[in-house]
Tab-separated table of C-alpha atoms in Angstrom:
chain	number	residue	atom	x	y	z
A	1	UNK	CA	-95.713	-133.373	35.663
A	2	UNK	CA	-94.677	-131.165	32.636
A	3	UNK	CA	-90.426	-130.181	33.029
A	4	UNK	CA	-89.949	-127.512	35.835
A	5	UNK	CA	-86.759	-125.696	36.946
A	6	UNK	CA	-85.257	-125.378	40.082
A	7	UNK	CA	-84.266	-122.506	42.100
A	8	UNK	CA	-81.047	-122.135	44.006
A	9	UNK	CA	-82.932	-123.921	47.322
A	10	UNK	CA	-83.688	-127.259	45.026
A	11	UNK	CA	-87.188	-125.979	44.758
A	12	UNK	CA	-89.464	-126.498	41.978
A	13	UNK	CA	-90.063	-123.345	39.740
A	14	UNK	CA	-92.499	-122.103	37.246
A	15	UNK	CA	-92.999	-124.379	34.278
A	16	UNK	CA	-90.856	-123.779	31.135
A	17	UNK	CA	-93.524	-123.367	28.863
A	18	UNK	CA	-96.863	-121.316	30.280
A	19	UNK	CA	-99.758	-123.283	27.949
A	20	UNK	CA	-102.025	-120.802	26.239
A	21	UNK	CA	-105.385	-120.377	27.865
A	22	UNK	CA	-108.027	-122.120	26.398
A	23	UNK	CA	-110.866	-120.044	23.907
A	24	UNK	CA	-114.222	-119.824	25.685
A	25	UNK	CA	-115.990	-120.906	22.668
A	26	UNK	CA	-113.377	-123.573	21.561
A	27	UNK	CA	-116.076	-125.882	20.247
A	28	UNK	CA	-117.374	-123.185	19.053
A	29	UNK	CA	-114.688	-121.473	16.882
A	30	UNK	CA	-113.704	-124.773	15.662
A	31	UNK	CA	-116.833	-125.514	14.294
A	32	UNK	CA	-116.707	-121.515	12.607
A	33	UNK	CA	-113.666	-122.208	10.912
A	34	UNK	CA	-114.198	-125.780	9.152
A	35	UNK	CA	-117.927	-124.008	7.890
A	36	UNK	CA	-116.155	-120.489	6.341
A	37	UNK	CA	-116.126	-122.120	3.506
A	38	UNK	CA	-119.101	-123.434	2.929
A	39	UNK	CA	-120.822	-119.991	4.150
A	40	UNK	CA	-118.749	-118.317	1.609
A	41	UNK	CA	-120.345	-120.482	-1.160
A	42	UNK	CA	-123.888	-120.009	0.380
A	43	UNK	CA	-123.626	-116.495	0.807
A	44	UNK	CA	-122.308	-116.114	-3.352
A	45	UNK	CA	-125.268	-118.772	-4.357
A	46	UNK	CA	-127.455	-116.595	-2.809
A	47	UNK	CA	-125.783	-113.508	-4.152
A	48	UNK	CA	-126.685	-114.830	-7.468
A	49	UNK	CA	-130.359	-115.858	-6.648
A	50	UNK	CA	-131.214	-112.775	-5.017
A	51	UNK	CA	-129.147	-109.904	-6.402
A	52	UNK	CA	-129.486	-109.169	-10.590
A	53	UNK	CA	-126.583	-106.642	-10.461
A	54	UNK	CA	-124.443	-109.246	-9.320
A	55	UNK	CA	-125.691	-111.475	-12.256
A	56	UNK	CA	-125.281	-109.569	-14.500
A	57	UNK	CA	-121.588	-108.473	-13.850
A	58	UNK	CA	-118.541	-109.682	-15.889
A	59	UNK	CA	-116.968	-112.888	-14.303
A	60	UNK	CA	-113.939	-110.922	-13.062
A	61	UNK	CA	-115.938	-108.884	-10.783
A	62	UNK	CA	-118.179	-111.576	-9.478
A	63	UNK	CA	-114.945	-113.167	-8.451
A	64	UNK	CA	-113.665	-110.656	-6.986
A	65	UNK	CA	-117.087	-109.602	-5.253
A	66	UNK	CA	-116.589	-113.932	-4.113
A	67	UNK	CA	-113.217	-112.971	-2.777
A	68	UNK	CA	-114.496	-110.324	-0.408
A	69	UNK	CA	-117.035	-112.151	1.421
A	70	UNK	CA	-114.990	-115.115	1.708
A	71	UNK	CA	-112.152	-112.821	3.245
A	72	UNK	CA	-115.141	-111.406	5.308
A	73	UNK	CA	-116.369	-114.484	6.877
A	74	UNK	CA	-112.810	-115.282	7.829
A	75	UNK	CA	-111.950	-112.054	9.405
A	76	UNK	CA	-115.519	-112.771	11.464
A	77	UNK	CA	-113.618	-115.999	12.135
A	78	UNK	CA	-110.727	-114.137	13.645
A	79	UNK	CA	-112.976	-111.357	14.973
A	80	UNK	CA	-114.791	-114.210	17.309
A	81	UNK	CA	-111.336	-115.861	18.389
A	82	UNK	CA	-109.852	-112.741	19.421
A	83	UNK	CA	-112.658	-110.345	20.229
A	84	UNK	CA	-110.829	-107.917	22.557
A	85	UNK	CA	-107.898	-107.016	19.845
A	86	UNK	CA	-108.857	-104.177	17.589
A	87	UNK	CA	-109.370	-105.348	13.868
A	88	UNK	CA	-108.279	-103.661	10.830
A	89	UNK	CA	-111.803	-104.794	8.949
A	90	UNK	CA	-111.495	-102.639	6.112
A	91	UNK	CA	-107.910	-104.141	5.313
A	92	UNK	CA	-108.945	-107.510	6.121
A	93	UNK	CA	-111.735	-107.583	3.721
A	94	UNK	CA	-111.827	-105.215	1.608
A	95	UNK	CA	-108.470	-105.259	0.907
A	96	UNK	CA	-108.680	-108.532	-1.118
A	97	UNK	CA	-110.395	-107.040	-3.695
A	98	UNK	CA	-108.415	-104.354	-6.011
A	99	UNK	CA	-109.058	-100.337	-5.664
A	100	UNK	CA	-111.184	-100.355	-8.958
A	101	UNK	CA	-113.806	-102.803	-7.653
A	102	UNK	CA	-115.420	-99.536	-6.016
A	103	UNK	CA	-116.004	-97.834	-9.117
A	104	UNK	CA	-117.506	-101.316	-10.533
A	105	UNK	CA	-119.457	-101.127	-7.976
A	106	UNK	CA	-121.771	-98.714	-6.013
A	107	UNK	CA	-122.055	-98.164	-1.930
A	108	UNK	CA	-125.826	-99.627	-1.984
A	109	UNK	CA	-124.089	-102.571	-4.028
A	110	UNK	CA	-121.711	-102.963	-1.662
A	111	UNK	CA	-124.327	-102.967	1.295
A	112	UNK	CA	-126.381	-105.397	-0.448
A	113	UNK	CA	-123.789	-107.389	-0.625
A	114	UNK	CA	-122.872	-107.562	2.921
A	115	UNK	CA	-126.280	-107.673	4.199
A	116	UNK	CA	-126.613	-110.935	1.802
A	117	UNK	CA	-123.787	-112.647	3.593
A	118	UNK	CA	-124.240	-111.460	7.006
A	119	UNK	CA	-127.808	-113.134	6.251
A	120	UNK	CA	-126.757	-116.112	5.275
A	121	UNK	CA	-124.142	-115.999	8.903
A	122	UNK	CA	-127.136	-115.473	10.770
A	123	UNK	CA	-129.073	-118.259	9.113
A	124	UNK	CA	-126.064	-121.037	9.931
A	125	UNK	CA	-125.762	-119.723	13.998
A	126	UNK	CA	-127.595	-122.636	15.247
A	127	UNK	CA	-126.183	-125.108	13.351
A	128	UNK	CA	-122.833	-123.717	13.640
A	129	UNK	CA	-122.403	-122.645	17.118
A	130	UNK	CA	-122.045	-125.309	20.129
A	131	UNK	CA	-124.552	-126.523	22.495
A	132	UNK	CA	-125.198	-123.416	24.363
A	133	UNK	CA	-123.086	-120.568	22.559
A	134	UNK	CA	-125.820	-119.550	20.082
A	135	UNK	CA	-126.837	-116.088	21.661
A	136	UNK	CA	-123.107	-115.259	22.188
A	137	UNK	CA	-122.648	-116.055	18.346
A	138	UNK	CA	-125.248	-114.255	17.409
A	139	UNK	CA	-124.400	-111.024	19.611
A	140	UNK	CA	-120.527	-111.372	17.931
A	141	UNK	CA	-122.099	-111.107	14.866
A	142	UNK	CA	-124.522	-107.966	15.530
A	143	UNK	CA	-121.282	-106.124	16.576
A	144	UNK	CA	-119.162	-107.442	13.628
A	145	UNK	CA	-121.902	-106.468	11.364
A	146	UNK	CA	-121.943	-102.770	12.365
A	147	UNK	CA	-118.143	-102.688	12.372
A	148	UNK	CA	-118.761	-104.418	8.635
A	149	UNK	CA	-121.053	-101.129	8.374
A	150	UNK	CA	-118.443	-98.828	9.082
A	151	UNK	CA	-115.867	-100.436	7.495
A	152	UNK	CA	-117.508	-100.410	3.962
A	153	UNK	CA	-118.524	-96.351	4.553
A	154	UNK	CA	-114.900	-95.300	5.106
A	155	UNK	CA	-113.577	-97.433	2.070
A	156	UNK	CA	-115.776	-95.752	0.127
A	157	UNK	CA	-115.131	-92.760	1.691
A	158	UNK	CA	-111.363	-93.080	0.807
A	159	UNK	CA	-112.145	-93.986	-2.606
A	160	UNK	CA	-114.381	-90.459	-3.188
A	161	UNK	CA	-111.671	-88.430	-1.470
A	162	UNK	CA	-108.853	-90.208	-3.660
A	163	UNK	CA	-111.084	-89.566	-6.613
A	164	UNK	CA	-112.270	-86.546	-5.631
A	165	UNK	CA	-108.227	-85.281	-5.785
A	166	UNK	CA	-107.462	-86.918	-8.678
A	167	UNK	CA	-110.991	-84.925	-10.768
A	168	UNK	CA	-109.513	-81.953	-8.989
A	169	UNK	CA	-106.081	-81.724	-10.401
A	170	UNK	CA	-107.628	-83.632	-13.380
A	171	UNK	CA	-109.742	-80.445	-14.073
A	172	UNK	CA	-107.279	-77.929	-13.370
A	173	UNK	CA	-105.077	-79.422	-15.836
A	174	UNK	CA	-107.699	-79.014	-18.520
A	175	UNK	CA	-108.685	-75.279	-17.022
A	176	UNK	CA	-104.978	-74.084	-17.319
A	177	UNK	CA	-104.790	-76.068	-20.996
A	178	UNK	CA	-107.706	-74.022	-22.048
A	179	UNK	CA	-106.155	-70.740	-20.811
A	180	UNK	CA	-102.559	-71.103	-21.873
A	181	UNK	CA	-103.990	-71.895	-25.807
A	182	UNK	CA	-102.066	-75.409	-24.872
A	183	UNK	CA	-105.478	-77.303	-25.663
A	184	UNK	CA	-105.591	-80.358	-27.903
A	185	UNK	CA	-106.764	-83.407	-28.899
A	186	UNK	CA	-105.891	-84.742	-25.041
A	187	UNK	CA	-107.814	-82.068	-23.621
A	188	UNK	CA	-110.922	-83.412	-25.052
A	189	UNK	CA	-110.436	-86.732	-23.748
A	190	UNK	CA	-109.750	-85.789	-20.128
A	191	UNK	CA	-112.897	-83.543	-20.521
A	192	UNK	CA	-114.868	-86.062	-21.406
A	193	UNK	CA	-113.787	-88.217	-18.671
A	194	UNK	CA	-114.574	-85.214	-16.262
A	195	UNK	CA	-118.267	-85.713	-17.671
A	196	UNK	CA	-118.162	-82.689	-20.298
A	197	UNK	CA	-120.724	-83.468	-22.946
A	198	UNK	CA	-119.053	-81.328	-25.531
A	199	UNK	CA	-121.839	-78.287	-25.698
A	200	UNK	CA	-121.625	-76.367	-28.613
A	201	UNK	CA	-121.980	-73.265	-27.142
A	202	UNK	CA	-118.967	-72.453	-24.671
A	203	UNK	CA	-118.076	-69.360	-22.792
A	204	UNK	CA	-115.234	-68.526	-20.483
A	205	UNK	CA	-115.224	-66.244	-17.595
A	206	UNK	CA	-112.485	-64.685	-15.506
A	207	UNK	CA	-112.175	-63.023	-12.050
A	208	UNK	CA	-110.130	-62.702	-9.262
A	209	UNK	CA	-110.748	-65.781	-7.254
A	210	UNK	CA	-111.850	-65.101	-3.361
A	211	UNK	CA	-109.061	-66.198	-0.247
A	212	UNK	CA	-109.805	-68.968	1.419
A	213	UNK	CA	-110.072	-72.569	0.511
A	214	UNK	CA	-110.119	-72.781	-3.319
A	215	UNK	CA	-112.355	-76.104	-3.070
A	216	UNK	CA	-115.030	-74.325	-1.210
A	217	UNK	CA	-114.758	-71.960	-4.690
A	218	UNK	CA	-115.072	-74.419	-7.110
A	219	UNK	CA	-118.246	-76.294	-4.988
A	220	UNK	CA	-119.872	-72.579	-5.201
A	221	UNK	CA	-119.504	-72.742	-8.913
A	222	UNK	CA	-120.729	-75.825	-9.519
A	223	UNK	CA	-124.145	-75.065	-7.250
A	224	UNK	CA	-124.288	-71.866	-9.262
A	225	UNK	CA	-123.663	-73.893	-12.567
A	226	UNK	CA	-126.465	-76.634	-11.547
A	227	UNK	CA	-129.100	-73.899	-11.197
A	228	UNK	CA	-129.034	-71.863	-14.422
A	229	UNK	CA	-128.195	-75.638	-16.096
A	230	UNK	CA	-124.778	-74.924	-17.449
A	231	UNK	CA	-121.922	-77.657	-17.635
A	232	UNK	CA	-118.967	-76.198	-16.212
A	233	UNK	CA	-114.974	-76.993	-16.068
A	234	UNK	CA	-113.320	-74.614	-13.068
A	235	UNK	CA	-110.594	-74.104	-11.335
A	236	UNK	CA	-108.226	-71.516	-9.239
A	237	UNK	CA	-105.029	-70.871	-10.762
A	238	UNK	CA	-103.112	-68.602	-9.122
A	239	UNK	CA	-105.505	-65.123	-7.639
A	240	UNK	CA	-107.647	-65.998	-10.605
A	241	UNK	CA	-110.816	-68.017	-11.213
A	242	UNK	CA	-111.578	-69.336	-14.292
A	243	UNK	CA	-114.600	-70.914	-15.635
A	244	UNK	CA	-115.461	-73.095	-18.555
A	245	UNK	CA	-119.421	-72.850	-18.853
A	246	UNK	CA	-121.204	-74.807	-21.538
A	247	UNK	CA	-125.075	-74.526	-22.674
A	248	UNK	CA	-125.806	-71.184	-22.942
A	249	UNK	CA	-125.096	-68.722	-25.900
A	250	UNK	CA	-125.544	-65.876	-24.151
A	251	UNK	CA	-121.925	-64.595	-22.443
A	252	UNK	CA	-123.342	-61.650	-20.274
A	253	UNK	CA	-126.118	-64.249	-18.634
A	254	UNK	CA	-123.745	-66.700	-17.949
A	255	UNK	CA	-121.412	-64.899	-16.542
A	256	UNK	CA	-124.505	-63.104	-14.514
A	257	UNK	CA	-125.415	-66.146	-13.587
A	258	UNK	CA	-121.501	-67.890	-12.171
A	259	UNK	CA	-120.510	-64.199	-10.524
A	260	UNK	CA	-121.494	-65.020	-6.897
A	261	UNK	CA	-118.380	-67.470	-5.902
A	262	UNK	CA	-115.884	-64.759	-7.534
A	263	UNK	CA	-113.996	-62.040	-5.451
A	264	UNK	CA	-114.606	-58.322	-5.304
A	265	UNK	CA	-113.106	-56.817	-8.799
A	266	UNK	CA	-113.869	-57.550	-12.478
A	267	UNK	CA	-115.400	-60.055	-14.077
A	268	UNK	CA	-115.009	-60.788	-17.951
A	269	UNK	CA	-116.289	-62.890	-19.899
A	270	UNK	CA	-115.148	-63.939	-23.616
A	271	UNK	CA	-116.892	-64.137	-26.511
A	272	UNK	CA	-119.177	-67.902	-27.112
A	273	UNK	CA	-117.055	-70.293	-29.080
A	274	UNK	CA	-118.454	-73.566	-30.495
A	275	UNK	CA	-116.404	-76.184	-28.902
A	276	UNK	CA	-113.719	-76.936	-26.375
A	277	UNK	CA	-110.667	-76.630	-28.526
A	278	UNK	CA	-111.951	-73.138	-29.685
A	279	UNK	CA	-112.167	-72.179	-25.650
A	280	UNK	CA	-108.994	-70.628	-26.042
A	281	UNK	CA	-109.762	-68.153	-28.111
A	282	UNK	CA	-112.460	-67.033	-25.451
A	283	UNK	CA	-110.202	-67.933	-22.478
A	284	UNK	CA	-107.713	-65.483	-23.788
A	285	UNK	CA	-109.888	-62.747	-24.828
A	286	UNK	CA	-111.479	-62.702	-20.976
A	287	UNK	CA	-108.222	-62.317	-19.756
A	288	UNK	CA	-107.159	-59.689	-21.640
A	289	UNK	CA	-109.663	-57.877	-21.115
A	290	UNK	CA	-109.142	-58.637	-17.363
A	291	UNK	CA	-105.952	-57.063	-17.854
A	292	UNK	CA	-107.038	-53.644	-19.315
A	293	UNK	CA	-109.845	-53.520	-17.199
A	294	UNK	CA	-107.691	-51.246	-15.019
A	295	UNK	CA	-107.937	-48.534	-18.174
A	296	UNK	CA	-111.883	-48.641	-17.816
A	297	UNK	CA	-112.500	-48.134	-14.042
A	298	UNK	CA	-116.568	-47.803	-14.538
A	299	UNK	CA	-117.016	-51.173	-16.725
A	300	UNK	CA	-120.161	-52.837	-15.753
A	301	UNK	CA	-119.449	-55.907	-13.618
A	302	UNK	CA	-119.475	-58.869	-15.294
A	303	UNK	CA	-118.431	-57.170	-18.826
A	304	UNK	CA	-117.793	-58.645	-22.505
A	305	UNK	CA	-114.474	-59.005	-23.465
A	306	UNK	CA	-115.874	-57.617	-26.668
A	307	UNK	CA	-116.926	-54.258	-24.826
A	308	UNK	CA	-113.151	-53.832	-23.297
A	309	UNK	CA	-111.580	-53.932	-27.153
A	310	UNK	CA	-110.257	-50.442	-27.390
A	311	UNK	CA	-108.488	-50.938	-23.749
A	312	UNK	CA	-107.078	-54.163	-25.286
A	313	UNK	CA	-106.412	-52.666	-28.193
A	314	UNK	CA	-104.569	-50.113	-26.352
A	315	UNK	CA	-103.333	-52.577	-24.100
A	316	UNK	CA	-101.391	-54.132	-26.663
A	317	UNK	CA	-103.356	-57.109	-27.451
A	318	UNK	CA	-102.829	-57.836	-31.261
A	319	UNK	CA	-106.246	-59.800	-31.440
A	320	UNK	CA	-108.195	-57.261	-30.187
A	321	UNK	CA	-106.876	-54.905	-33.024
A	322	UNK	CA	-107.171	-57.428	-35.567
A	323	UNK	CA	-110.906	-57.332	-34.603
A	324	UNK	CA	-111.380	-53.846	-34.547
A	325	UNK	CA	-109.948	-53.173	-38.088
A	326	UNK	CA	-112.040	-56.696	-39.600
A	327	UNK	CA	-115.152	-56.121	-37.924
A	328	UNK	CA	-115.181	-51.994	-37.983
A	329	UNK	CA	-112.790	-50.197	-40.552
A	330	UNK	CA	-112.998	-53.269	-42.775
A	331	UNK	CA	-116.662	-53.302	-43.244
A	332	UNK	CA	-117.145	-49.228	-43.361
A	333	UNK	CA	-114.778	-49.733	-45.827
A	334	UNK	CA	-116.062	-51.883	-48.091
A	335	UNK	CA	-119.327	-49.986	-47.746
A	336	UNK	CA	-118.155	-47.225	-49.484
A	337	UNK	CA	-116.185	-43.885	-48.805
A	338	UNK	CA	-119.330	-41.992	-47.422
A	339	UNK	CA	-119.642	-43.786	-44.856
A	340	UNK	CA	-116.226	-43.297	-43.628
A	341	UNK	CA	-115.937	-39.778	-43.962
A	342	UNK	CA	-119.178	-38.882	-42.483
A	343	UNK	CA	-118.433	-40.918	-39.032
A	344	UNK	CA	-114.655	-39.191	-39.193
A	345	UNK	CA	-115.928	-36.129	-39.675
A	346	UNK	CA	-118.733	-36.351	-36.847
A	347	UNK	CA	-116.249	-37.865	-34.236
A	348	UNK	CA	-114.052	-34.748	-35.042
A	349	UNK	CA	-117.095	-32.345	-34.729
A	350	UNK	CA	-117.502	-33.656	-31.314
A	351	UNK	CA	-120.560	-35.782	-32.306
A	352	UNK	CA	-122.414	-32.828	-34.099
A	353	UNK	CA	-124.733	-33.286	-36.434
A	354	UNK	CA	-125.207	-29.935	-37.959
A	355	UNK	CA	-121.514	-29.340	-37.485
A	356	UNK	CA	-120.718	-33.088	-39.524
A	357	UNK	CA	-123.103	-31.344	-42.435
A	358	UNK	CA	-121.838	-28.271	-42.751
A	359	UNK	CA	-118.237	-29.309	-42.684
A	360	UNK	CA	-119.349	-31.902	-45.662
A	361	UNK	CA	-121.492	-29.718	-47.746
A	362	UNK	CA	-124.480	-32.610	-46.900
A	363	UNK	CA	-128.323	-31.874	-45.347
A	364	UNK	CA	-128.093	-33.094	-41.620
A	365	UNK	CA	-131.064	-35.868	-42.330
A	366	UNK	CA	-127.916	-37.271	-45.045
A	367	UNK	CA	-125.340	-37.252	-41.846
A	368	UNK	CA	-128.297	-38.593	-39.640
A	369	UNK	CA	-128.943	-41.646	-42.600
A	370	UNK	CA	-125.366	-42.470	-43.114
A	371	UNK	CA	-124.954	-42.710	-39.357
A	372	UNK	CA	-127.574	-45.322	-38.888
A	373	UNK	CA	-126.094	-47.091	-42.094
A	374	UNK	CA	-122.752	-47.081	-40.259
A	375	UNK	CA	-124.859	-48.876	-37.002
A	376	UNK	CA	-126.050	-50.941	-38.882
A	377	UNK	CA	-122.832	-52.253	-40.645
A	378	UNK	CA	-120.175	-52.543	-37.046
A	379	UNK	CA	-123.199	-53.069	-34.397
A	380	UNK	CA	-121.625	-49.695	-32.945
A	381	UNK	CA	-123.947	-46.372	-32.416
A	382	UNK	CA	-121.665	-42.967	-33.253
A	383	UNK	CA	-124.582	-41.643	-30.948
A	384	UNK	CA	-123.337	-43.270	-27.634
A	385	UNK	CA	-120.404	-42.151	-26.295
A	386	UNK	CA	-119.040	-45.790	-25.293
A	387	UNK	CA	-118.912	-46.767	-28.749
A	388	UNK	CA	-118.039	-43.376	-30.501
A	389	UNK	CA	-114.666	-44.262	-28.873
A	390	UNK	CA	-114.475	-47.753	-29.867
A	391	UNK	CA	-115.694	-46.163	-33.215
A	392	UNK	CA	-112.541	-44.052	-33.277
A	393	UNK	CA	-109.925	-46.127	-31.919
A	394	UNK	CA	-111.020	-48.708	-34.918
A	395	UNK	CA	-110.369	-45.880	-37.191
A	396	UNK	CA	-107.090	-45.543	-36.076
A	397	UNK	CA	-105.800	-48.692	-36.263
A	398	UNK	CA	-107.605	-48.795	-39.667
A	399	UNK	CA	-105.423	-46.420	-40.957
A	400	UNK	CA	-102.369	-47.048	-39.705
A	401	UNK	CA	-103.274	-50.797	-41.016
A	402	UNK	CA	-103.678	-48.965	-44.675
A	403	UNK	CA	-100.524	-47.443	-44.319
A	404	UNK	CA	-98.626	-50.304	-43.768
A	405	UNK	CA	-98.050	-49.906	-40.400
A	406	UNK	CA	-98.848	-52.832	-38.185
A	407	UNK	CA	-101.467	-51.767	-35.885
């Protein structure tokens, strides 16, 4: 009789020691555990015979792809001795392996691979189960395979999420490099590792970015970006959305094409550049324009940053100045004397013709000629009213650029 204690009548007690009751499947469980092992090694030998990713994988992942279903059968192993305590499967198993085994390898890998082993469990039930136990082995492992199931979905679940935060911030790092003229050599790396294939024809557009949840934003620009075939970099800084859209040449069709997700407002976009690096230049010309957008209340929406550069100018945004005095004045300039005169004079004769003539001793067909010769030298008609004053804001800061004066 195993030592007892006594109670204050001389009465024997409750044994010291309460023994542990006894597994159901004892025989059973002991019989598990000595063939874990040996299941382990079937299910990588099979692994190998059956699956040609797994072959073909460097020896440090096959290891590691050896260490999880080893840990797996054991956790089954604990599973089936203790089948009413909740499990943490995903730690048990999957946390053998290290975090970037999930980027090695894919979720249908990963299923393959546990429907390989869980095969190879199934296969050894009636040699490894005792006399009598084999359906309630085989029903433990139907339920530990679908917790297996679930186990494997919400690691990789984790692992997108994790990911999925780390592109985000990843991206908006680039975005706001791009924007704040910060963009280098590092820029182009984390780019690439975003998945930009370095276009060579690269736009940037700029709007006020809609309330709400900024991620349901960016998702709307990439679905917008996927159907007119664009690669895109985006983000929300601030109340402003920015994009980064590569593939098309064509700045007022791709910004037609991304203006859905944006908020009520304007929309600008800059002028195409030929790689990322050189985004800056049209990341900060849409957002000037953004700016002086408030001095041109009827601008089409979306509108060049090229069509707002007498409200930048005005503004006081130096590049847009510079652009209007080397791609206007300059040019009439070096074309000859005529030319300038005859649009200064018709811009002060209210866009007259006959009044333009008269006031330079010239037939109107010889105003009319050097006109079109002045059209044909900026890109910018004397005849439309829209770029009469772009016309004469560039001969302003012409001018005052002759005279020494910094425009």
């Amino acid at each position: 009789m195993p030592e007892s204690s006594r109670n204050d009548h001389g009465e024997p007690g409750p044994t010291a020691k309460s023994a542990a009751p006894a597994h159901p499947h004892a025989a059973t469980l002991r019989r598990l555990e000595k063939s874990s092992g040996r299941l382990a090694q079937n299910a990588i030998a099979r692994m190998d015979e059956q699956l040609p990713w797994y072959r073909a994988m460097p020896p440090e992942n096959r290891s590691w792809i050896g260490l999880v279903a080893q840990a797996g059968i054991a956790a089954f192993t604990e599973w089936f001795r203790h089948p009413e305590t909740p499990q943490a499967i995903s730690t048990d198993v999957f946390g053998t392996a290290p975090r970037e085994l999930t980027r090695a390898i894919s979720l249908r890998q990963t299923v393959e691979m546990v429907r390989v082993t869980m095969q190879v469990m199934e296969a050894a039930i009636d040699e490894v189960a005792a006399p009598g136990d084999e359906a309630v082995l085989r029903e433990a492992l139907l339920v530990y395979a679908r917790e297996i199931a679930f186990a494997t979905a919400q690691v990789y679940a984790q692992a997108a999420e994790a990911r999925g935060a780390w592109d985000a911030r990843l991206e908006s790092l680039v975005v706001n490099s791009v924007l704040s003229g910060e963009a280098d050599e590092g820029v182009l790396s984390r780019a690439a590792a975003l998945g930009w294939g370095s276009p060579d024809k690269i736009v940037v557009v700029l709007g006020t970015a809609p309330s709400g949840d900024s991620e349901l934003t960016v998702e709307a620009i990439r679905r917008a970006s996927r159907h007119a075939k664009l690669q895109v970099l985006t983000g929300v800084l601030g109340d402003r959305l920015i994009v980064v859209a590569g593939g098309d040449g064509d700045p007022m069709r791709v910004a037609k094409s991304l203006i859905g997700p944006f908020a009520a407002g304007p929309v600008v976009a800059g002028p195409v550049v030929g790689d990322l690096l050189s985004a800056t230049r049209s990341a900060q010309a849409a957002a000037a324009g953004l700016r002086a957008c408030a001095a041109w209340p009827d601008a089409p929406r979306p509108v060049l940053a090229d069509d707002l550069l007498p409200e930048r100018a005005m503004a006081g945004d130096r590049a847009a100045r510079e652009q209007l005095v080397e791609e206007i004045y300059s040019p009439l300039e070096e074309a000859g004397s005529a030319l300038l005169e005859t649009l200064s004079v018709y811009l002060e004769q209210a866009s007259s013709l006959e009044g333009a003539a008269r006031m330079l001793f010239v037939h109107p067909n010889t105003v009319r000629y050097r006109l079109r010769r002045v059209t044909d030298v900026t890109g910018w008609s004397p005849s439309d009213v829209r770029s009469a004053f772009t016309l004469r804001i560039a001969l302003i800061l012409g001018r005052l650029s002759d005279a020494g004066q910094t425009p």
